[in-house]
CSV table of C-alpha atoms in Angstrom, one decimal:
chain,number,residue,atom,x,y,z
A,202,UNK,CA,-47.8,-10.6,24.8
A,203,UNK,CA,-48.2,-9.9,21.0
A,204,UNK,CA,-45.7,-10.9,18.4
A,205,UNK,CA,-44.1,-7.4,18.4
A,206,UNK,CA,-43.0,-7.5,22.0
A,207,UNK,CA,-41.5,-11.0,21.5
A,208,UNK,CA,-39.4,-9.8,18.6
A,209,UNK,CA,-37.7,-6.9,20.5
A,210,UNK,CA,-34.6,-7.6,22.6
A,211,UNK,CA,-33.2,-4.9,24.9
A,212,UNK,CA,-29.7,-4.8,26.4
A,213,UNK,CA,-29.3,-1.9,28.8
A,214,UNK,CA,-25.5,-2.6,29.0
A,215,UNK,CA,-25.0,-1.5,25.4
A,216,UNK,CA,-24.0,2.1,24.6
A,217,UNK,CA,-26.9,2.4,22.1
A,218,UNK,CA,-29.8,4.2,23.7
A,219,UNK,CA,-32.8,1.9,24.6
A,220,UNK,CA,-35.2,3.9,22.4
A,221,UNK,CA,-32.9,3.3,19.4
A,222,UNK,CA,-32.6,-0.4,20.2
A,223,UNK,CA,-36.4,-0.6,20.1
A,224,UNK,CA,-36.6,1.5,16.9
A,225,UNK,CA,-33.8,-0.5,15.1
A,226,UNK,CA,-35.4,-3.8,16.2
A,227,UNK,CA,-38.7,-2.9,14.7
A,228,UNK,CA,-37.0,-1.7,11.5
A,229,UNK,CA,-35.1,-4.9,11.2
A,230,UNK,CA,-38.3,-7.0,11.4
A,231,UNK,CA,-40.1,-4.8,8.9
A,232,UNK,CA,-37.2,-5.2,6.5
A,233,UNK,CA,-37.3,-9.0,7.0
A,234,UNK,CA,-41.0,-9.2,6.3
A,235,UNK,CA,-41.9,-10.3,9.8
A,236,UNK,CA,-44.0,-7.1,10.3
A,237,UNK,CA,-46.1,-6.5,7.1
A,238,UNK,CA,-47.2,-3.1,5.7
A,239,UNK,CA,-50.3,-1.8,7.5
A,240,UNK,CA,-49.7,-4.1,10.5
A,241,UNK,CA,-50.7,-2.5,13.8
A,242,UNK,CA,-48.1,-1.9,16.4
A,243,UNK,CA,-48.9,-2.1,20.1
A,244,UNK,CA,-49.7,1.1,22.0
A,245,UNK,CA,-46.8,2.8,23.8
A,246,UNK,CA,-48.2,1.9,27.3
A,247,UNK,CA,-48.6,-1.8,26.3
A,248,UNK,CA,-45.1,-2.1,24.7
A,249,UNK,CA,-43.5,-0.2,27.6
A,250,UNK,CA,-45.0,-2.5,30.1
A,251,UNK,CA,-44.0,-5.6,28.1
A,252,UNK,CA,-40.4,-4.4,27.7
A,253,UNK,CA,-40.1,-3.0,31.2
A,254,UNK,CA,-39.1,0.5,30.1
A,255,UNK,CA,-40.6,3.9,30.6
A,256,UNK,CA,-43.4,4.9,28.2
A,257,UNK,CA,-41.5,7.9,27.1
A,258,UNK,CA,-38.8,5.6,25.8
A,259,UNK,CA,-41.3,3.8,23.5
A,260,UNK,CA,-42.8,7.1,22.4
A,261,UNK,CA,-39.3,8.3,21.4
A,262,UNK,CA,-38.8,5.0,19.4
A,263,UNK,CA,-42.1,5.5,17.6
A,264,UNK,CA,-41.3,9.2,16.9
A,265,UNK,CA,-38.0,8.0,15.3
A,266,UNK,CA,-39.8,5.4,13.2
A,267,UNK,CA,-42.3,8.1,12.0
A,268,UNK,CA,-39.5,10.5,11.2
A,269,UNK,CA,-37.8,7.8,9.1
A,270,UNK,CA,-41.2,7.0,7.4
A,271,UNK,CA,-41.3,3.4,8.6
A,272,UNK,CA,-44.8,3.9,10.3
A,273,UNK,CA,-48.0,5.8,9.7
A,274,UNK,CA,-49.8,7.4,12.7
A,275,UNK,CA,-53.6,7.7,12.7
A,276,UNK,CA,-55.2,9.7,15.6
A,277,UNK,CA,-57.5,7.6,17.8
A,278,UNK,CA,-56.6,4.5,15.7
A,279,UNK,CA,-53.0,3.8,16.5
A,280,UNK,CA,-49.6,3.3,14.9
A,281,UNK,CA,-49.2,1.0,11.8
A,282,UNK,CA,-46.3,-0.2,9.7
A,283,UNK,CA,-46.2,2.2,6.7
A,284,UNK,CA,-48.6,1.2,3.9
A,285,UNK,CA,-46.2,2.2,1.0
A,286,UNK,CA,-43.4,-0.2,2.0
A,287,UNK,CA,-42.8,-3.2,-0.3
A,288,UNK,CA,-44.4,-6.4,0.8
A,289,UNK,CA,-41.5,-8.7,1.7
A,290,UNK,CA,-41.9,-12.5,2.2
A,291,UNK,CA,-41.3,-13.3,5.9
A,292,UNK,CA,-38.1,-15.2,6.8
A,293,UNK,CA,-38.0,-17.9,9.4
A,294,UNK,CA,-37.4,-16.5,12.9
A,295,UNK,CA,-34.7,-19.1,13.5
A,296,UNK,CA,-32.5,-17.2,11.0
A,297,UNK,CA,-32.9,-14.0,13.1
A,298,UNK,CA,-30.3,-15.1,15.6
A,299,UNK,CA,-27.7,-14.3,12.9
A,300,UNK,CA,-28.9,-10.9,11.8
A,301,UNK,CA,-26.5,-8.9,14.0
A,302,UNK,CA,-23.6,-9.9,11.9
A,303,UNK,CA,-22.9,-8.4,8.5
A,304,UNK,CA,-23.3,-10.7,5.5
A,305,UNK,CA,-20.2,-12.8,4.9
A,306,UNK,CA,-20.6,-12.5,1.1
A,307,UNK,CA,-22.5,-10.5,-1.5
A,308,UNK,CA,-25.8,-11.8,-2.8
A,309,UNK,CA,-24.8,-10.7,-6.3
A,310,UNK,CA,-21.9,-12.2,-8.2
A,311,UNK,CA,-18.3,-11.0,-7.6
A,312,UNK,CA,-15.3,-12.4,-9.5
A,313,UNK,CA,-12.9,-13.3,-6.7
A,314,UNK,CA,-10.0,-13.3,-9.1
A,315,UNK,CA,-10.8,-9.9,-10.7
A,316,UNK,CA,-8.0,-8.2,-8.7
A,317,UNK,CA,-4.8,-10.3,-8.5
A,318,UNK,CA,-3.1,-10.4,-5.2
A,319,UNK,CA,-0.3,-12.2,-3.5
A,320,UNK,CA,-2.1,-11.8,-0.2
A,321,UNK,CA,-3.2,-8.8,1.9
A,322,UNK,CA,-1.3,-7.5,4.9
A,323,UNK,CA,-1.0,-9.7,7.9
A,324,UNK,CA,0.7,-8.5,11.0
A,325,UNK,CA,3.6,-10.6,12.3
A,326,UNK,CA,3.5,-12.1,15.8
A,327,UNK,CA,4.1,-9.2,18.2
A,328,UNK,CA,7.2,-10.5,19.9
A,329,UNK,CA,8.9,-12.0,16.8
A,330,UNK,CA,12.1,-10.6,15.4
A,331,UNK,CA,11.3,-9.8,11.7
A,332,UNK,CA,13.7,-10.0,8.8
A,333,UNK,CA,11.4,-8.1,6.4
A,334,UNK,CA,11.7,-7.5,2.7
A,335,UNK,CA,13.8,-4.4,3.3
A,336,UNK,CA,12.1,-1.5,5.0
A,337,UNK,CA,13.5,1.5,7.0
A,338,UNK,CA,13.5,1.5,10.8
A,339,UNK,CA,10.4,3.5,11.7
A,340,UNK,CA,12.0,4.2,15.1
A,341,UNK,CA,14.4,6.5,13.3
A,342,UNK,CA,11.7,8.4,11.4
A,343,UNK,CA,11.9,12.2,12.1
A,344,UNK,CA,8.4,12.2,13.5
A,345,UNK,CA,9.2,15.1,15.8
A,346,UNK,CA,10.2,17.3,12.8
A,347,UNK,CA,7.0,16.3,11.0
A,348,UNK,CA,4.9,17.2,14.1
A,349,UNK,CA,6.8,20.5,14.4
A,350,UNK,CA,5.7,21.4,10.9
A,351,UNK,CA,2.1,20.5,11.7
A,352,UNK,CA,2.2,22.7,14.8
A,353,UNK,CA,3.4,25.6,12.7
A,354,UNK,CA,0.4,25.3,10.4
A,355,UNK,CA,-1.8,25.6,13.5
A,356,UNK,CA,-0.6,29.2,13.9
A,357,UNK,CA,-0.8,30.2,10.3
A,358,UNK,CA,-3.8,32.4,9.2
A,359,UNK,CA,-3.8,30.7,5.8
A,360,UNK,CA,-3.8,27.1,7.0
A,361,UNK,CA,-7.5,26.7,6.4
A,362,UNK,CA,-6.9,26.7,2.6
A,363,UNK,CA,-5.0,23.5,3.0
A,364,UNK,CA,-8.0,21.8,4.5
A,365,UNK,CA,-10.0,22.4,1.3
A,366,UNK,CA,-9.7,20.8,-2.1
A,367,UNK,CA,-6.5,21.6,-3.8
A,368,UNK,CA,-4.4,20.7,-6.9
A,369,UNK,CA,-4.8,17.1,-8.1
A,370,UNK,CA,-1.1,17.1,-8.9
A,371,UNK,CA,-0.3,17.8,-5.3
A,372,UNK,CA,1.0,20.7,-3.2
A,373,UNK,CA,2.6,23.4,-5.3
A,374,UNK,CA,5.1,24.0,-2.5
A,375,UNK,CA,6.1,20.3,-2.4
A,376,UNK,CA,6.4,20.1,-6.2
A,377,UNK,CA,8.6,23.2,-6.2
A,378,UNK,CA,10.9,21.8,-3.5
A,379,UNK,CA,10.9,18.3,-5.0
A,380,UNK,CA,11.9,19.6,-8.4
A,381,UNK,CA,14.9,21.3,-6.6
A,382,UNK,CA,15.7,18.2,-4.6
A,383,UNK,CA,15.6,15.9,-7.6
A,384,UNK,CA,17.9,18.3,-9.5
A,385,UNK,CA,20.4,18.4,-6.7
A,386,UNK,CA,20.4,14.7,-5.8
A,387,UNK,CA,19.5,12.9,-9.1
A,388,UNK,CA,20.4,15.3,-11.9
A,389,UNK,CA,16.7,15.5,-13.1
A,390,UNK,CA,16.1,18.9,-14.8
A,391,UNK,CA,12.4,19.0,-14.3
A,392,UNK,CA,9.8,21.7,-13.5
A,393,UNK,CA,7.0,21.3,-10.9
A,394,UNK,CA,4.6,20.7,-13.8
A,395,UNK,CA,6.4,17.5,-14.6
A,396,UNK,CA,5.7,16.1,-11.1
A,397,UNK,CA,2.6,14.3,-9.8
A,398,UNK,CA,2.5,13.7,-6.0
A,399,UNK,CA,1.1,10.3,-5.2
A,400,UNK,CA,0.6,8.1,-2.1
A,401,UNK,CA,3.7,6.1,-2.6
A,402,UNK,CA,5.5,4.7,-5.7
A,403,UNK,CA,2.9,1.9,-5.9
A,404,UNK,CA,0.2,4.5,-6.8
A,405,UNK,CA,2.5,6.1,-9.3
A,406,UNK,CA,2.9,2.7,-11.0
A,407,UNK,CA,-0.9,2.0,-11.0
A,408,UNK,CA,-1.7,5.4,-12.5
A,409,UNK,CA,0.9,4.9,-15.2
A,410,UNK,CA,-0.4,1.5,-16.1
A,411,UNK,CA,-4.0,2.5,-16.2
A,412,UNK,CA,-3.2,5.5,-18.5
A,413,UNK,CA,-0.8,3.8,-20.8
A,414,UNK,CA,-1.8,0.2,-21.1
A,415,UNK,CA,-4.6,-1.4,-23.1
A,416,UNK,CA,-5.7,-5.0,-23.2
A,417,UNK,CA,-2.9,-7.3,-24.6
A,418,UNK,CA,-0.3,-4.6,-24.6
A,419,UNK,CA,3.2,-6.1,-24.1
A,420,UNK,CA,5.1,-5.1,-21.0
A,421,UNK,CA,8.6,-6.4,-20.3
A,422,UNK,CA,9.4,-7.1,-16.7
A,423,UNK,CA,12.5,-8.6,-14.9
A,424,UNK,CA,12.5,-12.2,-13.5
A,425,UNK,CA,12.9,-12.5,-10.6
A,426,UNK,CA,11.1,-9.3,-10.0
A,427,UNK,CA,8.6,-7.3,-8.0
A,428,UNK,CA,5.3,-9.1,-8.0
A,429,UNK,CA,3.2,-6.1,-6.9
A,430,UNK,CA,4.3,-4.3,-10.1
A,431,UNK,CA,3.5,-7.3,-12.3
A,432,UNK,CA,0.0,-7.5,-10.8
A,433,UNK,CA,-0.6,-3.8,-11.6
A,434,UNK,CA,0.3,-4.4,-15.2
A,435,UNK,CA,-1.7,-7.6,-15.6
A,436,UNK,CA,-4.7,-5.9,-14.0
A,437,UNK,CA,-4.5,-3.2,-16.7
A,438,UNK,CA,-4.8,-6.0,-19.3
A,439,UNK,CA,-1.1,-6.3,-20.2
A,440,UNK,CA,0.7,-9.4,-21.4
A,441,UNK,CA,3.9,-9.8,-19.5
A,442,UNK,CA,7.2,-10.8,-21.1
A,443,UNK,CA,9.9,-11.9,-18.6
A,444,UNK,CA,13.6,-11.3,-19.0
A,445,UNK,CA,16.3,-12.6,-16.8
A,446,UNK,CA,18.4,-10.6,-14.3
A,447,UNK,CA,22.1,-11.1,-13.8
A,448,UNK,CA,24.8,-9.4,-11.8
A,449,UNK,CA,24.6,-6.3,-14.0
A,450,UNK,CA,20.8,-6.0,-14.1
A,451,UNK,CA,18.2,-7.0,-16.7
A,452,UNK,CA,19.4,-8.8,-19.8
A,453,UNK,CA,19.0,-6.3,-22.6
A,454,UNK,CA,19.8,-8.9,-25.3
A,455,UNK,CA,16.6,-10.7,-24.2
A,456,UNK,CA,14.8,-7.3,-24.2
A,457,UNK,CA,15.8,-6.6,-27.8
A,458,UNK,CA,14.9,-10.1,-28.9
A,459,UNK,CA,11.3,-9.5,-27.6
A,460,UNK,CA,11.2,-6.1,-29.3
A,461,UNK,CA,12.1,-7.7,-32.7
A,462,UNK,CA,9.2,-10.1,-32.4
A,463,UNK,CA,6.5,-8.0,-30.7
A,464,UNK,CA,5.3,-4.4,-30.3
A,465,UNK,CA,6.4,-3.5,-26.8
A,466,UNK,CA,4.4,-0.9,-25.0
A,467,UNK,CA,6.4,-0.5,-21.8
A,468,UNK,CA,9.4,-1.9,-19.9
A,469,UNK,CA,9.5,-1.9,-16.1
A,470,UNK,CA,12.9,-1.7,-14.4
A,471,UNK,CA,14.4,-1.1,-11.0
A,472,UNK,CA,17.9,0.1,-12.0
A,473,UNK,CA,19.1,0.9,-8.5
A,474,UNK,CA,19.1,-2.0,-6.1
A,475,UNK,CA,16.9,-4.3,-8.1
A,476,UNK,CA,14.1,-6.0,-6.1
A,477,UNK,CA,14.7,-8.7,-5.1
A,478,UNK,CA,18.3,-9.4,-6.1
A,479,UNK,CA,19.7,-5.9,-5.0
A,480,UNK,CA,21.9,-5.6,-8.2
A,481,UNK,CA,22.4,-2.3,-9.9
A,482,UNK,CA,21.9,-1.8,-13.6
A,483,UNK,CA,25.3,-1.0,-15.1
A,484,UNK,CA,26.0,2.3,-16.8
A,485,UNK,CA,26.6,0.6,-20.1
A,486,UNK,CA,23.2,-1.1,-19.9
A,487,UNK,CA,21.5,2.0,-18.9
A,488,UNK,CA,22.6,3.8,-22.0
A,489,UNK,CA,21.8,0.8,-24.1
A,490,UNK,CA,18.3,0.6,-22.6
A,491,UNK,CA,17.6,4.3,-23.4
A,492,UNK,CA,18.7,3.6,-27.0
A,493,UNK,CA,16.4,0.6,-27.3
A,494,UNK,CA,13.5,2.7,-26.0
A,495,UNK,CA,14.1,5.3,-28.7
A,496,UNK,CA,14.6,2.6,-31.4
A,497,UNK,CA,11.4,0.6,-30.6
A,498,UNK,CA,9.4,3.5,-29.1
A,499,UNK,CA,8.4,1.9,-25.8
A,500,UNK,CA,8.0,3.6,-22.4
A,501,UNK,CA,10.3,2.9,-19.5
A,502,UNK,CA,8.8,2.9,-16.0
A,503,UNK,CA,11.7,3.5,-13.7
A,504,UNK,CA,11.0,2.4,-10.1
A,505,UNK,CA,13.6,4.1,-7.9
A,506,UNK,CA,12.2,3.3,-4.5
A,507,UNK,CA,15.4,3.6,-2.4
A,508,UNK,CA,17.8,5.7,-4.5
A,509,UNK,CA,18.9,7.7,-1.4
A,510,UNK,CA,20.5,4.8,0.4
A,511,UNK,CA,23.8,3.8,-1.2
A,512,UNK,CA,26.9,2.8,0.8
A,513,UNK,CA,29.7,1.9,-1.6
A,514,UNK,CA,30.0,5.1,-3.5
A,515,UNK,CA,27.8,7.8,-5.0
A,516,UNK,CA,24.8,6.2,-6.6
A,517,UNK,CA,24.5,6.0,-10.4
A,518,UNK,CA,22.1,8.7,-11.6
A,519,UNK,CA,18.7,7.5,-12.7
A,520,UNK,CA,17.8,6.7,-16.3
A,521,UNK,CA,15.5,9.7,-16.3
A,522,UNK,CA,18.4,12.1,-15.8
A,523,UNK,CA,19.8,11.0,-19.3
A,524,UNK,CA,16.4,10.8,-21.0
A,525,UNK,CA,16.4,13.3,-23.8
A,526,UNK,CA,13.5,11.8,-25.8
A,527,UNK,CA,10.7,11.6,-23.2
A,528,UNK,CA,10.8,7.8,-22.8
A,529,UNK,CA,11.1,7.5,-19.0
A,530,UNK,CA,8.4,7.7,-16.3
A,531,UNK,CA,10.3,8.1,-13.0
A,532,UNK,CA,8.6,6.8,-9.8
A,533,UNK,CA,9.9,7.5,-6.4
A,534,UNK,CA,8.8,7.7,-2.8
A,535,UNK,CA,9.5,9.2,0.7
A,536,UNK,CA,8.0,6.0,2.2
A,537,UNK,CA,11.5,4.5,2.4
A,538,UNK,CA,13.1,7.8,3.2
A,539,UNK,CA,11.0,8.4,6.3
A,540,UNK,CA,8.6,5.5,7.0
A,541,UNK,CA,6.2,3.2,5.0
A,542,UNK,CA,3.3,4.7,6.8
A,543,UNK,CA,4.1,8.2,5.5
A,544,UNK,CA,2.4,7.8,2.1
A,545,UNK,CA,4.1,10.4,-0.1
A,546,UNK,CA,5.4,9.4,-3.5
A,547,UNK,CA,5.8,11.0,-6.9
A,548,UNK,CA,5.8,10.4,-10.6
A,549,UNK,CA,8.0,12.5,-12.9
A,550,UNK,CA,7.2,12.5,-16.6
A,551,UNK,CA,6.5,14.7,-19.6
A,552,UNK,CA,3.6,17.1,-19.1
A,553,UNK,CA,1.1,15.3,-21.5
A,554,UNK,CA,1.3,12.1,-19.5
A,555,UNK,CA,1.3,13.9,-16.1
A,556,UNK,CA,-1.9,15.6,-17.1
A,557,UNK,CA,-3.6,12.3,-17.9
A,558,UNK,CA,-2.4,10.7,-14.7
A,559,UNK,CA,-3.7,13.7,-12.7
A,560,UNK,CA,-7.1,13.3,-14.3
A,561,UNK,CA,-7.3,9.7,-13.3
A,562,UNK,CA,-6.0,10.4,-9.8
A,563,UNK,CA,-8.9,12.9,-9.4
A,564,UNK,CA,-11.3,10.1,-10.2
A,565,UNK,CA,-10.0,7.6,-7.6
A,566,UNK,CA,-8.5,9.7,-4.8
A,567,UNK,CA,-9.2,13.4,-5.8
A,568,UNK,CA,-5.9,14.6,-4.2
A,569,UNK,CA,-3.3,13.9,-1.6
A,570,UNK,CA,-3.2,15.1,2.0
A,571,UNK,CA,-2.3,18.8,1.7
A,572,UNK,CA,-1.1,19.4,5.2
A,573,UNK,CA,1.2,16.4,5.0
A,574,UNK,CA,2.5,17.5,1.7
A,575,UNK,CA,3.1,21.1,2.9
A,576,UNK,CA,4.9,19.7,5.9
A,577,UNK,CA,7.1,17.6,3.6
A,578,UNK,CA,7.8,20.6,1.5
A,579,UNK,CA,9.1,22.5,4.6
A,580,UNK,CA,11.3,19.5,5.6
A,581,UNK,CA,12.9,19.6,2.2
A,582,UNK,CA,13.3,23.3,2.2
A,583,UNK,CA,14.8,23.4,5.6
A,584,UNK,CA,17.3,20.7,4.8
A,585,UNK,CA,15.8,18.3,7.4
A,586,UNK,CA,15.4,15.5,4.9
A,587,UNK,CA,19.0,15.7,3.8
A,588,UNK,CA,20.2,15.7,7.4
A,589,UNK,CA,18.0,12.7,8.1
A,590,UNK,CA,19.3,10.8,5.1
A,591,UNK,CA,22.9,11.5,6.1
A,592,UNK,CA,22.2,10.1,9.6
A,593,UNK,CA,20.3,7.0,8.5
A,594,UNK,CA,22.8,6.2,5.8
A,595,UNK,CA,25.5,5.8,8.4
A,596,UNK,CA,23.2,3.6,10.6
A,597,UNK,CA,22.0,1.4,7.8
A,598,UNK,CA,25.6,1.0,6.4
A,599,UNK,CA,26.7,-0.3,9.8
A,600,UNK,CA,23.7,-2.6,10.1
A,601,UNK,CA,24.5,-4.0,6.6
A,602,UNK,CA,28.1,-4.7,7.6
A,603,UNK,CA,27.0,-6.3,10.9
A,604,UNK,CA,24.5,-8.6,9.3
A,605,UNK,CA,26.9,-9.7,6.6
A,606,UNK,CA,29.6,-10.5,9.3
A,607,UNK,CA,27.1,-12.4,11.5
A,608,UNK,CA,25.9,-14.5,8.5
A,609,UNK,CA,29.5,-15.4,7.5
A,610,UNK,CA,30.4,-16.3,11.1
A,611,UNK,CA,27.4,-18.3,12.0
A,612,UNK,CA,26.2,-19.9,8.8
A,613,UNK,CA,29.5,-20.1,6.8
A,614,UNK,CA,29.2,-22.2,3.7
A,615,UNK,CA,25.6,-23.1,4.3
A,616,UNK,CA,24.6,-19.8,2.6
A,617,UNK,CA,26.1,-17.5,-0.1
A,618,UNK,CA,25.5,-13.8,-0.8
A,619,UNK,CA,27.1,-10.7,-2.3
A,620,UNK,CA,27.3,-7.7,-0.1
A,621,UNK,CA,24.9,-5.1,-1.6
A,622,UNK,CA,26.1,-1.7,-2.5
A,623,UNK,CA,23.1,-0.1,-0.9
A,624,UNK,CA,19.4,-0.5,-0.1
A,625,UNK,CA,17.8,-2.2,2.9
A,626,UNK,CA,18.3,-5.9,2.2
A,627,UNK,CA,20.7,-8.7,1.0
A,628,UNK,CA,19.8,-11.4,-1.5
A,629,UNK,CA,20.9,-14.6,0.3
A,630,UNK,CA,21.0,-18.1,-1.2
A,631,UNK,CA,20.7,-21.3,0.8
A,632,UNK,CA,23.3,-23.9,-0.3
A,633,UNK,CA,23.0,-27.7,-0.6
A,634,UNK,CA,19.4,-27.5,-1.8
A,635,UNK,CA,18.0,-26.2,1.4
A,636,UNK,CA,14.4,-24.8,0.8
A,637,UNK,CA,13.5,-21.3,2.1
A,638,UNK,CA,10.0,-22.4,3.0
A,639,UNK,CA,11.3,-25.1,5.4
A,640,UNK,CA,13.8,-22.8,7.0
A,641,UNK,CA,11.1,-20.1,7.5
A,642,UNK,CA,8.7,-22.6,9.1
A,643,UNK,CA,11.4,-23.6,11.6
A,644,UNK,CA,12.4,-20.0,12.3
A,645,UNK,CA,8.8,-19.1,13.0
A,646,UNK,CA,8.6,-21.7,15.7
A,647,UNK,CA,11.6,-20.0,17.4
A,648,UNK,CA,10.3,-16.5,17.2
A,649,UNK,CA,11.8,-15.3,13.9
A,650,UNK,CA,9.6,-14.1,10.9
A,651,UNK,CA,11.3,-14.2,7.5
A,652,UNK,CA,10.7,-14.8,3.8
A,653,UNK,CA,9.8,-18.2,2.6
A,654,UNK,CA,11.1,-17.5,-0.9
A,655,UNK,CA,7.7,-17.3,-2.6
A,656,UNK,CA,6.7,-14.6,-5.1
A,657,UNK,CA,10.1,-13.8,-6.5
A,658,UNK,CA,10.1,-15.8,-9.7
A,659,UNK,CA,7.4,-16.0,-12.4
A,660,UNK,CA,7.8,-19.8,-13.0
A,661,UNK,CA,6.0,-21.4,-10.0
A,662,UNK,CA,7.7,-24.7,-10.8
A,663,UNK,CA,11.2,-23.1,-10.4
A,664,UNK,CA,12.8,-24.3,-7.2
A,665,UNK,CA,14.0,-21.1,-5.6
A,666,UNK,CA,16.6,-21.3,-2.9
A,667,UNK,CA,17.1,-17.5,-2.3
A,668,UNK,CA,15.4,-14.9,-0.1
A,669,UNK,CA,15.6,-11.2,0.7
A,670,UNK,CA,16.9,-10.5,4.2
A,671,UNK,CA,16.1,-7.0,5.3
A,672,UNK,CA,18.6,-5.5,7.8
A,673,UNK,CA,17.7,-1.8,8.0
A,674,UNK,CA,14.7,-2.1,10.4
A,675,UNK,CA,16.7,-4.1,13.0
A,676,UNK,CA,19.2,-2.7,15.5
A,677,UNK,CA,22.5,-4.4,16.3
A,678,UNK,CA,21.1,-6.5,19.1
A,679,UNK,CA,18.1,-7.6,17.1
A,680,UNK,CA,20.4,-8.6,14.2
A,681,UNK,CA,22.5,-10.7,16.5
A,682,UNK,CA,19.4,-12.5,17.9
A,683,UNK,CA,17.9,-12.9,14.5
A,684,UNK,CA,20.9,-14.5,13.0
A,685,UNK,CA,21.3,-16.8,16.0
A,686,UNK,CA,17.8,-18.0,15.5
A,687,UNK,CA,18.3,-18.3,11.7
A,688,UNK,CA,21.4,-20.4,12.3
A,689,UNK,CA,19.4,-22.8,14.5
A,690,UNK,CA,16.6,-22.9,12.0
A,691,UNK,CA,18.9,-23.8,9.2
A,692,UNK,CA,20.4,-26.6,11.3
A,693,UNK,CA,17.0,-28.0,12.0
A,694,UNK,CA,15.7,-27.7,8.5
A,695,UNK,CA,18.8,-29.4,7.1
């Protein structure tokens, strides 16, 4: 047996055809330098006999190698590794046992800290109850209505155009319907040209930051705040200035103090159900913030991720609805309205900024999913979204009240919280110095996944004793079971 036959391993249980296993095996050893340019390969009969396969299988493998220019064929002489391939130094055969796996790391340098991250998605244990950060219940998502719209497109003669490239700003129909929806629900008097459809509010924030921010630009952010937004701004080169948040929202005296010392480029704010503390920016501070933006000429990035869910009264209209100078970029999403996996968001801003954001979007993602956007446009037009919001508001309102009652009954003075006016979560504080990380660890042992209190505050040395406790995604029975486990975890952690 020649060296070639000893290098080839065949597994007839694999779905890959045997001739391709032979072909790929030879290519692999040519690349590794084991088989040098101009090396003779065994004849098809000899190799077939050695590998215990039909000769036609080997012929097919050699034909594939020739078609890919890995070998040269000379009549009456034989088959040889192609002469024009680079001469690669052979590697030890002992290493070959590992070649089936993809390299664990790049051979070239990569800065592992280039893109900041608080950690990528990790699924929770399948059977755990999950008090998440505050997400909707995907079991209530109007998937049947979405599927209905997709089926309609299957019968339209013009559906094929939605499978081609389209507007970078998003579906014209969706932007038309969204402009109407935002006018009716939020008082935003905008045209479709002021709207850019994105894949969630996070993408809207990223595009905004990349277009507006340069290295060392100052961006004011709340503390505690939303770490994913902070990372977007830092990745764009910004210097973050942190301002505290109280029961009425961000501290605007602190904002103005920064503006007097530094040139501020942008301020990020969640005026409606601040994340994580759930507080709403007061009407007085909203007007004051708009005046500061005009006075010091900075942009306001308004993140309004869950505007449609408010239980105490009608929600306060967004900052963008009272912006007469062009200071506000308004970011929103249907990911909370329907489900996080339905990635449809939007940015609303003056046309000159939207144009720049659309150009950048073209570079990184070209456009959104037109069929999904057209389906969303029909759901808005038909009133399906409004009906879904009315239904889920009642359900989430009840779940908020049940969770608050259960916490008061089972944990009493061991915790404290203020009932939120809306949104999907409460901001709960452990009393008597109890640490969230310790409670979360005990809860995990009992089948409850919850926040450990990390990533809310900028100062890592700050001893945080509060967490967000999402209620919207759990039904009443799950809430009862979750709080029962939480109470036991608090008892053990104490």
